[in-house]
Every structure is written in C-alpha cells, then in structure tokens.
mmCIF file of C-alpha atoms and ligand atoms in Angstrom:
data_model
loop_
_atom_site.group_PDB
_atom_site.id
_atom_site.type_symbol
_atom_site.label_atom_id
_atom_site.label_comp_id
_atom_site.label_asym_id
_atom_site.label_seq_id
_atom_site.Cartn_x
_atom_site.Cartn_y
_atom_site.Cartn_z
ATOM 1 C CA MET A 1 -54.230 153.649 -50.823
ATOM 2 C CA TYR A 2 -54.380 150.203 -48.819
ATOM 3 C CA SER A 3 -55.225 146.643 -49.966
ATOM 4 C CA ARG A 4 -57.743 144.791 -48.498
ATOM 5 C CA ILE A 5 -58.938 140.983 -49.131
ATOM 6 C CA THR A 6 -62.993 141.393 -50.816
ATOM 7 C CA GLY A 7 -63.056 137.348 -51.469
ATOM 8 C CA THR A 8 -61.554 134.056 -50.086
ATOM 9 C CA GLY A 9 -61.507 130.364 -52.028
ATOM 10 C CA SER A 10 -60.291 127.174 -51.375
ATOM 11 C CA TYR A 11 -60.053 123.172 -53.248
ATOM 12 C CA LEU A 12 -59.329 120.285 -51.653
ATOM 13 C CA PRO A 13 -59.086 117.256 -54.195
ATOM 14 C CA GLU A 14 -62.108 114.349 -53.469
ATOM 15 C CA LYS A 15 -59.617 111.982 -52.408
ATOM 16 C CA ILE A 16 -58.560 111.391 -48.997
ATOM 17 C CA LEU A 17 -55.874 109.505 -47.428
ATOM 18 C CA THR A 18 -55.903 108.761 -43.609
ATOM 19 C CA ASN A 19 -53.530 107.275 -41.271
ATOM 20 C CA HIS A 20 -55.011 103.958 -41.093
ATOM 21 C CA ASP A 21 -54.375 103.633 -45.092
ATOM 22 C CA LEU A 22 -50.697 105.019 -44.346
ATOM 23 C CA GLU A 23 -50.301 102.416 -41.964
ATOM 24 C CA LYS A 24 -50.603 99.608 -44.860
ATOM 25 C CA MET A 25 -48.169 101.578 -47.137
ATOM 26 C CA VAL A 26 -45.462 102.192 -44.138
ATOM 27 C CA GLU A 27 -44.002 101.021 -41.234
ATOM 28 C CA THR A 28 -46.111 104.156 -38.841
ATOM 29 C CA SER A 29 -49.369 104.162 -36.691
ATOM 30 C CA ASP A 30 -52.161 106.512 -36.320
ATOM 31 C CA GLU A 31 -51.388 106.758 -33.021
ATOM 32 C CA TRP A 32 -47.632 107.755 -33.756
ATOM 33 C CA ILE A 33 -49.169 110.137 -36.895
ATOM 34 C CA ARG A 34 -51.606 112.126 -34.492
ATOM 35 C CA THR A 35 -49.424 112.470 -31.200
ATOM 36 C CA ARG A 36 -46.224 113.853 -33.207
ATOM 37 C CA THR A 37 -48.038 115.835 -35.875
ATOM 38 C CA GLY A 38 -51.630 116.249 -34.756
ATOM 39 C CA ILE A 39 -52.692 114.997 -38.493
ATOM 40 C CA THR A 40 -55.188 112.484 -38.799
ATOM 41 C CA GLN A 41 -56.500 113.053 -43.063
ATOM 42 C CA ARG A 42 -55.107 114.912 -45.805
ATOM 43 C CA HIS A 43 -56.115 114.894 -49.334
ATOM 44 C CA ILE A 44 -54.416 113.807 -52.194
ATOM 45 C CA ALA A 45 -54.755 114.908 -55.884
ATOM 46 C CA GLU A 46 -55.430 112.558 -59.063
ATOM 47 C CA LYS A 47 -52.429 111.573 -61.362
ATOM 48 C CA SER A 48 -53.967 113.813 -63.903
ATOM 49 C CA GLN A 49 -54.325 116.943 -61.847
ATOM 50 C CA LYS A 50 -52.229 119.594 -62.076
ATOM 51 C CA ALA A 51 -51.366 122.452 -59.489
ATOM 52 C CA SER A 52 -53.073 125.294 -61.827
ATOM 53 C CA ASP A 53 -56.003 122.716 -61.645
ATOM 54 C CA LEU A 54 -56.527 122.558 -57.888
ATOM 55 C CA ALA A 55 -55.774 126.737 -57.553
ATOM 56 C CA LEU A 56 -58.708 127.020 -60.962
ATOM 57 C CA TYR A 57 -61.454 125.764 -58.666
ATOM 58 C CA ALA A 58 -59.986 127.841 -55.601
ATOM 59 C CA SER A 59 -59.511 131.193 -58.039
ATOM 60 C CA GLN A 60 -63.068 130.984 -59.447
ATOM 61 C CA GLU A 61 -64.516 130.938 -55.685
ATOM 62 C CA ALA A 62 -62.414 133.858 -54.643
ATOM 63 C CA MET A 63 -63.498 135.667 -57.556
ATOM 64 C CA LYS A 64 -67.100 134.917 -56.901
ATOM 65 C CA ALA A 65 -66.645 136.241 -53.483
ATOM 66 C CA ALA A 66 -65.415 139.384 -54.436
ATOM 67 C CA ASN A 67 -67.636 139.560 -57.700
ATOM 68 C CA ILE A 68 -65.362 140.353 -59.949
ATOM 69 C CA ALA A 69 -65.025 138.826 -63.186
ATOM 70 C CA SER A 70 -61.452 137.482 -64.918
ATOM 71 C CA SER A 71 -61.355 140.945 -66.866
ATOM 72 C CA ASP A 72 -61.078 142.901 -63.899
ATOM 73 C CA ILE A 73 -58.036 141.027 -62.263
ATOM 74 C CA ASP A 74 -54.823 142.871 -62.674
ATOM 75 C CA LEU A 75 -52.222 141.089 -61.032
ATOM 76 C CA ILE A 76 -52.087 137.452 -60.852
ATOM 77 C CA ILE A 77 -49.128 135.593 -58.255
ATOM 78 C CA VAL A 78 -49.257 132.201 -57.627
ATOM 79 C CA ALA A 79 -47.321 130.539 -54.741
ATOM 80 C CA THR A 80 -45.949 126.812 -55.138
ATOM 81 C CA THR A 81 -43.349 124.609 -54.843
ATOM 82 C CA THR A 82 -44.975 122.051 -57.208
ATOM 83 C CA PRO A 83 -45.353 123.738 -60.557
ATOM 84 C CA ASP A 84 -47.111 122.313 -63.431
ATOM 85 C CA MET A 85 -44.089 122.236 -65.437
ATOM 86 C CA VAL A 86 -40.335 123.954 -65.184
ATOM 87 C CA PHE A 87 -41.788 126.609 -67.306
ATOM 88 C CA PRO A 88 -44.023 128.970 -67.636
ATOM 89 C CA SER A 89 -45.251 129.532 -64.411
ATOM 90 C CA THR A 90 -48.288 128.003 -62.940
ATOM 91 C CA ALA A 91 -49.418 131.498 -62.856
ATOM 92 C CA CYS A 92 -49.336 132.034 -66.473
ATOM 93 C CA ILE A 93 -51.135 128.584 -66.804
ATOM 94 C CA LEU A 94 -53.797 129.788 -64.392
ATOM 95 C CA GLN A 95 -54.157 133.306 -66.508
ATOM 96 C CA HIS A 96 -54.954 131.324 -69.365
ATOM 97 C CA LYS A 97 -57.169 128.588 -67.844
ATOM 98 C CA LEU A 98 -59.175 132.365 -66.052
ATOM 99 C CA GLY A 99 -59.331 133.750 -69.131
ATOM 100 C CA ALA A 100 -57.510 136.679 -68.036
ATOM 101 C CA ASP A 101 -54.724 137.517 -70.478
ATOM 102 C CA ASN A 102 -52.517 140.406 -70.322
ATOM 103 C CA CYS A 103 -52.351 141.292 -66.857
ATOM 104 C CA PRO A 104 -48.780 140.211 -65.089
ATOM 105 C CA ALA A 105 -48.376 137.147 -63.815
ATOM 106 C CA PHE A 106 -46.063 135.385 -62.026
ATOM 107 C CA ASP A 107 -44.497 132.378 -59.146
ATOM 108 C CA VAL A 108 -43.420 132.988 -56.009
ATOM 109 C CA GLN A 109 -41.005 130.175 -54.604
ATOM 110 C CA ALA A 110 -40.771 130.555 -50.790
ATOM 111 C CA VAL A 111 -41.692 127.100 -50.111
ATOM 112 C CA CYS A 112 -44.138 126.866 -47.045
ATOM 113 C CA SER A 113 -43.831 130.986 -46.590
ATOM 114 C CA GLY A 114 -45.068 131.301 -50.391
ATOM 115 C CA PHE A 115 -48.472 132.626 -49.707
ATOM 116 C CA VAL A 116 -47.498 135.104 -47.265
ATOM 117 C CA TYR A 117 -44.396 136.328 -49.523
ATOM 118 C CA ALA A 118 -47.142 136.391 -52.160
ATOM 119 C CA LEU A 119 -49.710 138.973 -50.451
ATOM 120 C CA ALA A 120 -46.870 140.909 -49.203
ATOM 121 C CA THR A 121 -45.998 141.434 -52.848
ATOM 122 C CA ALA A 122 -49.413 142.015 -54.384
ATOM 123 C CA ASP A 123 -49.815 144.328 -51.367
ATOM 124 C CA GLN A 124 -46.724 146.679 -52.483
ATOM 125 C CA PHE A 125 -48.645 146.621 -56.265
ATOM 126 C CA ILE A 126 -51.688 147.806 -54.800
ATOM 127 C CA ARG A 127 -50.190 150.620 -52.817
ATOM 128 C CA SER A 128 -48.099 151.804 -55.338
ATOM 129 C CA GLY A 129 -51.330 152.082 -57.619
ATOM 130 C CA LYS A 130 -49.922 149.382 -59.943
ATOM 131 C CA CYS A 131 -53.223 147.418 -59.876
ATOM 132 C CA ARG A 132 -56.373 147.411 -58.765
ATOM 133 C CA ASN A 133 -57.437 143.551 -58.215
ATOM 134 C CA ALA A 134 -54.679 141.088 -57.502
ATOM 135 C CA LEU A 135 -55.307 137.315 -57.575
ATOM 136 C CA VAL A 136 -53.086 135.506 -54.875
ATOM 137 C CA VAL A 137 -53.158 131.915 -54.801
ATOM 138 C CA GLY A 138 -50.915 129.316 -52.765
ATOM 139 C CA THR A 139 -51.358 125.835 -54.460
ATOM 140 C CA GLU A 140 -49.647 122.338 -54.003
ATOM 141 C CA ILE A 141 -49.559 118.470 -54.902
ATOM 142 C CA TYR A 142 -47.062 117.616 -52.442
ATOM 143 C CA SER A 143 -47.394 114.174 -53.213
ATOM 144 C CA LYS A 144 -45.801 114.405 -56.312
ATOM 145 C CA ILE A 145 -42.795 115.045 -54.229
ATOM 146 C CA LEU A 146 -43.161 112.576 -51.520
ATOM 147 C CA ASP A 147 -40.833 109.560 -51.320
ATOM 148 C CA TRP A 148 -44.243 107.102 -50.281
ATOM 149 C CA ASN A 149 -41.593 104.878 -48.655
ATOM 150 C CA ASP A 150 -39.954 106.992 -46.813
ATOM 151 C CA ARG A 151 -42.335 107.154 -43.362
ATOM 152 C CA SER A 152 -40.661 110.142 -41.874
ATOM 153 C CA THR A 153 -42.339 112.290 -44.548
ATOM 154 C CA CYS A 154 -44.823 110.961 -46.398
ATOM 155 C CA VAL A 155 -47.335 110.855 -43.425
ATOM 156 C CA LEU A 156 -46.730 114.677 -43.108
ATOM 157 C CA PHE A 157 -48.181 116.445 -46.214
ATOM 158 C CA GLY A 158 -51.204 116.912 -48.551
ATOM 159 C CA ASP A 159 -52.468 118.382 -51.898
ATOM 160 C CA GLY A 160 -54.830 121.179 -51.822
ATOM 161 C CA ALA A 161 -55.139 125.167 -53.029
ATOM 162 C CA GLY A 162 -56.368 128.504 -51.598
ATOM 163 C CA ALA A 163 -56.727 131.745 -53.238
ATOM 164 C CA VAL A 164 -57.550 135.328 -52.177
ATOM 165 C CA VAL A 165 -58.609 138.439 -54.009
ATOM 166 C CA LEU A 166 -56.723 141.673 -52.753
ATOM 167 C CA SER A 167 -58.383 145.001 -53.765
ATOM 168 C CA GLN A 168 -57.485 148.367 -53.391
ATOM 169 C CA SER A 169 -59.277 149.990 -50.670
ATOM 170 C CA GLU A 170 -59.254 153.312 -48.586
ATOM 171 C CA GLN A 171 -59.261 151.425 -45.531
ATOM 172 C CA PRO A 172 -56.620 149.227 -44.563
ATOM 173 C CA GLY A 173 -56.395 146.233 -44.923
ATOM 174 C CA ILE A 174 -53.455 145.011 -44.367
ATOM 175 C CA LEU A 175 -51.561 146.876 -41.979
ATOM 176 C CA SER A 176 -48.221 145.494 -42.550
ATOM 177 C CA SER A 177 -46.079 142.673 -44.096
ATOM 178 C CA HIS A 178 -42.833 141.452 -42.634
ATOM 179 C CA LEU A 179 -40.676 138.817 -44.453
ATOM 180 C CA HIS A 180 -37.287 136.807 -44.249
ATOM 181 C CA ALA A 181 -35.297 134.480 -45.435
ATOM 182 C CA SER A 182 -31.846 132.779 -44.461
ATOM 183 C CA GLY A 183 -30.471 130.831 -46.934
ATOM 184 C CA SER A 184 -27.839 129.099 -44.458
ATOM 185 C CA TYR A 185 -30.279 126.543 -43.717
ATOM 186 C CA LYS A 186 -30.951 125.637 -47.280
ATOM 187 C CA ASP A 187 -29.845 121.802 -46.509
ATOM 188 C CA VAL A 188 -32.245 121.191 -43.526
ATOM 189 C CA LEU A 189 -34.962 121.121 -45.540
ATOM 190 C CA SER A 190 -35.047 120.237 -49.470
ATOM 191 C CA VAL A 191 -35.871 118.825 -52.571
ATOM 192 C CA PRO A 192 -32.002 118.790 -53.730
ATOM 193 C CA GLY A 193 -32.529 117.391 -57.442
ATOM 194 C CA SER A 194 -32.736 119.169 -60.562
ATOM 195 C CA ILE A 195 -33.455 119.027 -64.280
ATOM 196 C CA GLU A 196 -29.983 118.478 -66.151
ATOM 197 C CA SER A 197 -29.622 116.863 -69.554
ATOM 198 C CA GLY A 198 -33.167 115.561 -69.767
ATOM 199 C CA ALA A 199 -33.137 113.577 -66.259
ATOM 200 C CA VAL A 200 -33.561 114.310 -62.512
ATOM 201 C CA GLN A 201 -30.059 114.488 -61.109
ATOM 202 C CA GLY A 202 -29.834 113.814 -57.233
ATOM 203 C CA ASN A 203 -32.982 113.184 -54.812
ATOM 204 C CA PRO A 204 -36.400 114.284 -56.503
ATOM 205 C CA TYR A 205 -37.958 114.003 -53.171
ATOM 206 C CA ILE A 206 -38.447 115.876 -49.437
ATOM 207 C CA ASN A 207 -35.366 115.598 -47.530
ATOM 208 C CA MET A 208 -36.162 117.232 -44.130
ATOM 209 C CA GLU A 209 -34.015 117.384 -40.575
ATOM 210 C CA GLY A 210 -37.399 116.737 -38.689
ATOM 211 C CA GLY A 211 -36.141 118.357 -35.092
ATOM 212 C CA THR A 212 -33.884 121.285 -36.544
ATOM 213 C CA VAL A 213 -37.219 122.514 -38.329
ATOM 214 C CA PHE A 214 -39.272 122.069 -35.469
ATOM 215 C CA LYS A 215 -37.293 124.069 -33.357
ATOM 216 C CA PHE A 216 -36.237 126.687 -35.590
ATOM 217 C CA ALA A 217 -40.112 127.136 -36.715
ATOM 218 C CA VAL A 218 -40.772 127.539 -33.215
ATOM 219 C CA LYS A 219 -38.539 130.426 -32.498
ATOM 220 C CA VAL A 220 -38.921 132.757 -35.912
ATOM 221 C CA LEU A 221 -42.962 132.219 -35.766
ATOM 222 C CA GLU A 222 -42.392 133.858 -32.459
ATOM 223 C CA ASP A 223 -40.072 136.541 -33.466
ATOM 224 C CA VAL A 224 -42.631 137.377 -36.184
ATOM 225 C CA VAL A 225 -45.477 137.598 -34.486
ATOM 226 C CA ARG A 226 -44.015 139.900 -32.209
ATOM 227 C CA GLU A 227 -42.155 142.145 -35.143
ATOM 228 C CA ALA A 228 -45.783 142.485 -36.970
ATOM 229 C CA VAL A 229 -47.506 143.579 -33.732
ATOM 230 C CA GLU A 230 -45.018 145.811 -32.212
ATOM 231 C CA GLU A 231 -44.257 147.805 -35.506
ATOM 232 C CA ASN A 232 -48.653 148.094 -35.077
ATOM 233 C CA LYS A 233 -48.226 149.444 -31.398
ATOM 234 C CA LEU A 234 -50.249 146.290 -30.742
ATOM 235 C CA LYS A 235 -49.842 143.301 -28.234
ATOM 236 C CA PRO A 236 -49.984 139.697 -29.235
ATOM 237 C CA SER A 237 -53.145 139.317 -27.273
ATOM 238 C CA ASP A 238 -54.810 142.206 -29.270
ATOM 239 C CA ILE A 239 -54.930 139.214 -32.090
ATOM 240 C CA ASP A 240 -58.359 138.352 -32.811
ATOM 241 C CA TRP A 241 -57.370 135.278 -35.113
ATOM 242 C CA LEU A 242 -53.875 133.753 -35.626
ATOM 243 C CA ILE A 243 -53.832 131.943 -38.876
ATOM 244 C CA PRO A 244 -50.708 129.638 -39.112
ATOM 245 C CA HIS A 245 -48.835 127.451 -41.271
ATOM 246 C CA GLN A 246 -50.553 124.423 -40.909
ATOM 247 C CA ALA A 247 -47.431 122.379 -40.361
ATOM 248 C CA ASN A 248 -47.341 120.371 -36.983
ATOM 249 C CA ILE A 249 -50.153 121.101 -34.307
ATOM 250 C CA ARG A 250 -46.912 121.073 -31.559
ATOM 251 C CA ILE A 251 -45.708 123.750 -33.577
ATOM 252 C CA ILE A 252 -48.823 125.731 -33.790
ATOM 253 C CA ARG A 253 -49.240 124.931 -29.859
ATOM 254 C CA SER A 254 -45.552 126.072 -29.177
ATOM 255 C CA THR A 255 -45.714 129.264 -31.002
ATOM 256 C CA ALA A 256 -49.339 130.858 -29.420
ATOM 257 C CA GLN A 257 -48.416 129.744 -26.220
ATOM 258 C CA LYS A 258 -44.999 131.765 -26.010
ATOM 259 C CA LEU A 259 -47.401 134.313 -27.397
ATOM 260 C CA GLY A 260 -50.056 134.273 -25.164
ATOM 261 C CA ILE A 261 -52.275 133.442 -27.586
ATOM 262 C CA PRO A 262 -55.452 130.929 -26.317
ATOM 263 C CA LEU A 263 -55.991 128.120 -28.888
ATOM 264 C CA ASP A 264 -59.432 128.914 -29.555
ATOM 265 C CA LYS A 265 -58.105 132.229 -31.301
ATOM 266 C CA VAL A 266 -56.087 129.896 -33.560
ATOM 267 C CA VAL A 267 -57.423 128.301 -36.687
ATOM 268 C CA VAL A 268 -56.260 124.582 -36.978
ATOM 269 C CA THR A 269 -56.822 122.506 -40.404
ATOM 270 C CA VAL A 270 -53.656 120.185 -39.774
ATOM 271 C CA ASP A 271 -55.726 117.703 -38.285
ATOM 272 C CA LYS A 272 -57.352 117.663 -41.762
ATOM 273 C CA HIS A 273 -55.180 118.629 -44.318
ATOM 274 C CA GLY A 274 -52.024 117.759 -43.280
ATOM 275 C CA ASN A 275 -49.508 120.365 -44.344
ATOM 276 C CA THR A 276 -50.294 121.880 -47.781
ATOM 277 C CA SER A 277 -47.192 123.814 -47.633
ATOM 278 C CA ALA A 278 -48.096 127.356 -49.697
ATOM 279 C CA ALA A 279 -51.804 126.644 -49.967
ATOM 280 C CA SER A 280 -52.072 126.044 -45.691
ATOM 281 C CA ILE A 281 -52.658 129.499 -45.250
ATOM 282 C CA PRO A 282 -55.325 130.498 -47.726
ATOM 283 C CA LEU A 283 -56.902 127.140 -47.064
ATOM 284 C CA ALA A 284 -57.301 127.568 -43.531
ATOM 285 C CA LEU A 285 -58.246 131.423 -43.931
ATOM 286 C CA ASP A 286 -61.394 130.481 -46.397
ATOM 287 C CA ILE A 287 -62.489 128.072 -43.563
ATOM 288 C CA ALA A 288 -62.425 130.590 -40.952
ATOM 289 C CA VAL A 289 -64.388 132.885 -43.268
ATOM 290 C CA LYS A 290 -66.677 131.095 -44.706
ATOM 291 C CA ASP A 291 -67.787 129.323 -41.090
ATOM 292 C CA GLY A 292 -68.026 132.669 -39.834
ATOM 293 C CA ARG A 293 -65.137 133.191 -37.308
ATOM 294 C CA ILE A 294 -63.280 135.679 -39.078
ATOM 295 C CA ARG A 295 -65.863 138.949 -38.647
ATOM 296 C CA GLN A 296 -65.139 142.328 -39.961
ATOM 297 C CA ASP A 297 -63.310 144.749 -38.330
ATOM 298 C CA GLN A 298 -61.447 141.871 -36.415
ATOM 299 C CA LEU A 299 -57.409 141.917 -35.969
ATOM 300 C CA VAL A 300 -56.263 138.764 -38.190
ATOM 301 C CA LEU A 301 -52.277 137.725 -38.386
ATOM 302 C CA LEU A 302 -51.106 135.289 -40.909
ATOM 303 C CA GLU A 303 -47.598 133.459 -40.338
ATOM 304 C CA GLY A 304 -45.268 130.865 -41.862
ATOM 305 C CA VAL A 305 -41.977 129.193 -42.205
ATOM 306 C CA GLY A 306 -40.651 126.893 -44.972
ATOM 307 C CA GLY A 307 -37.573 125.740 -46.632
ATOM 308 C CA GLY A 308 -34.912 128.115 -47.614
ATOM 309 C CA PHE A 309 -35.340 128.812 -44.475
ATOM 310 C CA THR A 310 -38.285 131.467 -45.356
ATOM 311 C CA TRP A 311 -40.685 133.226 -42.758
ATOM 312 C CA GLY A 312 -42.684 136.136 -42.660
ATOM 313 C CA ALA A 313 -46.096 137.414 -41.430
ATOM 314 C CA VAL A 314 -48.976 139.680 -42.687
ATOM 315 C CA LEU A 315 -51.233 141.400 -40.259
ATOM 316 C CA LEU A 316 -54.589 142.540 -41.286
ATOM 317 C CA ARG A 317 -57.352 144.151 -40.190
ATOM 318 C CA TRP A 318 -60.375 142.313 -42.072
HETATM 319 N N1 ACO B 401 -44.246 106.652 -37.971
HETATM 320 C C1 ACO B 401 -43.350 106.008 -36.722
HETATM 321 N N2 ACO B 401 -42.515 106.127 -36.550
HETATM 322 C C2 ACO B 401 -41.470 107.478 -37.273
HETATM 323 C C3 ACO B 401 -42.358 108.035 -38.296
HETATM 324 C C4 ACO B 401 -44.026 107.487 -38.823
HETATM 325 N N3 ACO B 401 -44.184 108.002 -39.624
HETATM 326 N N4 ACO B 401 -41.379 108.684 -38.648
HETATM 327 C C5 ACO B 401 -40.250 108.804 -37.694
HETATM 328 N N5 ACO B 401 -40.146 107.699 -36.519
HETATM 329 C C6 ACO B 401 -39.624 107.002 -36.206
HETATM 330 C C7 ACO B 401 -38.222 107.581 -36.248
HETATM 331 O O1 ACO B 401 -37.169 106.991 -37.288
HETATM 332 C C8 ACO B 401 -37.644 107.627 -35.148
HETATM 333 O O2 ACO B 401 -37.093 106.181 -34.583
HETATM 334 P P1 ACO B 401 -36.312 105.835 -33.703
HETATM 335 O O3 ACO B 401 -35.773 106.685 -32.646
HETATM 336 O O4 ACO B 401 -35.785 104.380 -34.062
HETATM 337 O O5 ACO B 401 -35.167 106.464 -34.804
HETATM 338 C C9 ACO B 401 -38.681 108.442 -33.861
HETATM 339 O O6 ACO B 401 -40.039 107.628 -34.842
HETATM 340 C C10 ACO B 401 -38.702 109.345 -33.457
HETATM 341 O O7 ACO B 401 -38.277 110.210 -34.520
HETATM 342 P P2 ACO B 401 -38.088 111.665 -34.325
HETATM 343 O O8 ACO B 401 -37.774 112.294 -35.717
HETATM 344 O O9 ACO B 401 -37.300 112.088 -32.588
HETATM 345 O O10 ACO B 401 -39.842 112.260 -34.102
HETATM 346 P P3 ACO B 401 -40.365 113.738 -33.358
HETATM 347 O O11 ACO B 401 -40.632 113.607 -31.959
HETATM 348 O O12 ACO B 401 -38.774 115.017 -33.283
HETATM 349 O O13 ACO B 401 -41.256 113.922 -34.601
HETATM 350 C C11 ACO B 401 -41.343 115.595 -36.741
HETATM 351 C C12 ACO B 401 -40.528 113.931 -35.645
HETATM 352 C C13 ACO B 401 -42.890 114.967 -36.507
HETATM 353 C C14 ACO B 401 -41.121 115.305 -38.319
HETATM 354 C C15 ACO B 401 -41.118 116.370 -36.343
HETATM 355 O O14 ACO B 401 -39.871 116.419 -35.911
HETATM 356 C C16 ACO B 401 -41.709 117.558 -36.637
HETATM 357 O O15 ACO B 401 -42.657 118.185 -36.742
HETATM 358 N N6 ACO B 401 -40.730 118.392 -37.280
HETATM 359 C C17 ACO B 401 -40.914 119.648 -37.927
HETATM 360 C C18 ACO B 401 -41.388 119.018 -39.803
HETATM 361 C C19 ACO B 401 -42.318 119.653 -40.062
HETATM 362 O O16 ACO B 401 -43.165 120.252 -39.515
HETATM 363 N N7 ACO B 401 -41.574 119.655 -41.318
HETATM 364 C C20 ACO B 401 -43.207 120.004 -42.374
HETATM 365 C C21 ACO B 401 -42.289 120.722 -43.665
HETATM 366 S S1 ACO B 401 -41.551 122.622 -42.593
HETATM 367 C C22 ACO B 401 -42.833 123.365 -42.829
HETATM 368 O O17 ACO B 401 -43.645 123.488 -42.868
HETATM 369 C C23 ACO B 401 -42.257 123.948 -41.344
#
C-alpha cells in the first residue's frame, strides 16, 4: 500500500506588499532585499483573516482537483506556526469549516519544515491502512508575528496556504520521507514569547541569527536530499523537480549548485511570495502542477528547513 498526491490547491491573500512599499516603512531598499533574498513582493492577509481561512480556500481547491468530498476525508493534518488560537488546533477549526467532522485532525508544529513533517506523517497513516484520503495543509500568517520595525526580519516573510490530498494507491506515490531535528539550535530562530497569566511574556516577534540560519540551511538541505536519493538508489541528477522551502534565493541556489541540479529543474516562488514558512512548499508545488511543469511519472523532491532546527525531505513519483 502506498500514498499518492491526487490533488493540490493554494491560496494567497489579495493584498500585495512590494519592496518599494517596505521602503516607506523601514530603512531598507528594493535593491538590498532583492540581492540578499531574491524577494520582490509578498502577500499579506487581512486583519480579520486567520490561518484556517487561508487553509480553507487551499483545501477546497485541492479537494476539487482530487475530485473528493469532505465526507471522503479521513485525516486532516495542518502544518502551521501561526495557528488561529492556542487551542483548539487549526486542523479542528478547518475540519469544522469543511464539514468533515469525525475524522482525526491535528496540527504539526515544525515551522518551515512543517509541511514535509505533515506529509510524512500522513504517508505513514495511509501506508498502515489507517486512512484512505488525508488532507495535508500548510498555512501561515507570518505578518502577525513580525516586528514591522525590524528590517532584518520583516522583509523576509509573507502569508499564504497550500494543500494536498494524499490518497491510497497501489503504485507509489511517496517513495520515502526523511525527517530530522536538532533542538540545540532552538535560540537561533524563534518567537520566544509565551502566554502566561493572561499576557504575552517575552518577545512575541521573530528573533533570528540570519547568518547562522543561512549556513545551517545550505548544509542540512544538501545532506537530506542526498539521504533521500541514496536510499532510493538514485542520484540528485535523476530528480526532475526540486521543490525547496522558499526562504531565500541564495539558499535555494547554493543547495542546487552543491547537488549539481540545474536551476531550471528547481521550482522558485520566493520572488513573488517571500518566505511563507510551512505554506511555501505546497504553494510552489501547486503552481508547478497547475502550469504543467510537473507531469506524470516525474521524480519530485520536496525539502525544507526551519526553526527548531527541523529539516526534512519527501521523495515522490508524480
Ligand atoms: N535592509 C537594509 N539593510 C539591512 C536589512 C534590510 N532589510 N536587514 C539588515 N540590514 C543590514 C544589517 O543591519 C547589516 O548592516 P551593518 O553591516 O551595518 O551591521 C547589513 O545589512 C548586512 O547584514 P547581514 O546580516 O550581514 O546580511 P546578509 O548578507 O547575511 O543577509 C539575510 C541577511 C538575508 C537575513 C541572510 O543572512 C539570510 O538570508 N539568512 C537566512 C535567513 C532566513 O532565510 N530566514 C528565514 C527563516 S528560516 C527558514 O525559513 C529556513
């Protein structure tokens, strides 16, 4: 028994914030942001929108593409760092909005690796025969956890959601998944604040040592891609499409270069979306599926790294 992606969907909020808009908010420039990160614009959710609202649109698209109804879903996993509330989980809120009551629903918190963690988890449920159709979503509203006076972080992120339906299949599908974490890096990238006694204690915004994140990301992404291809007796050059977490074009280029994968086999959306954390991989996947780049039988490798640190990859045949 295998699992296979049978539908993809995504959602980006209407409002676009360009680098030129940011020039009016903090001391920065379009040139600095573009050359350091590759980002030119990002989407920003309305104040009234929650992560589950973005997730709902993306999920409805994915379910339509997979040609399934809410009643066919028997597992919901939502990857998010920006949940609607402390609890219940965004997955439970999404389940209610979809009218898919009764199936198991839970959130995964692995920051920018969240979607890879969620997909790997859903794959295990399907392989073990516990479910037939899983809805796996990455949804984020990072604009709510950014300090808009801190130019070193506020220029990097954006809001959005991506979703897939993962279904039982006789043919693979997902070939293998590879997850890692190292909590010893917990202070390098974090939102350290917590809610205690009715108020936020500590810093409620993103705190990041950018240079350390950069070096760590390039190293572990190369390692985890090699781990995935070697386990399947393949070479990096066999991959048809690399879909990396979209943090920074320089991280994406360095990883691809170290692996000998040409950039025209890499799906890049960071220029238009910024870093949407757990949403970035399913958003990029949906775009490449819809524009026809990803075709049947191709080898697709999803890889991500994020706070924790966490990192991982999923290798699949489309
Ligand atoms: N505009 C203008 N200047 C800026 C800005 C800005 N938005 N932000 C920082 N600077 C300044 C700094 O203050 C510094 O000034 P100084 O030399 O006077 O002190 C100067 O630019 C250079 O700063 P560096 O940090 O050395 O710039 P660097 O070339 O390393 O780029 C960046 C910074 C883009 C954050 C880079 O380190 C990076 O991409 N790191 C990875 C971080 C990342 O991707 N995080 C996302 C979350 S984690 C994930 O998704 C994997």
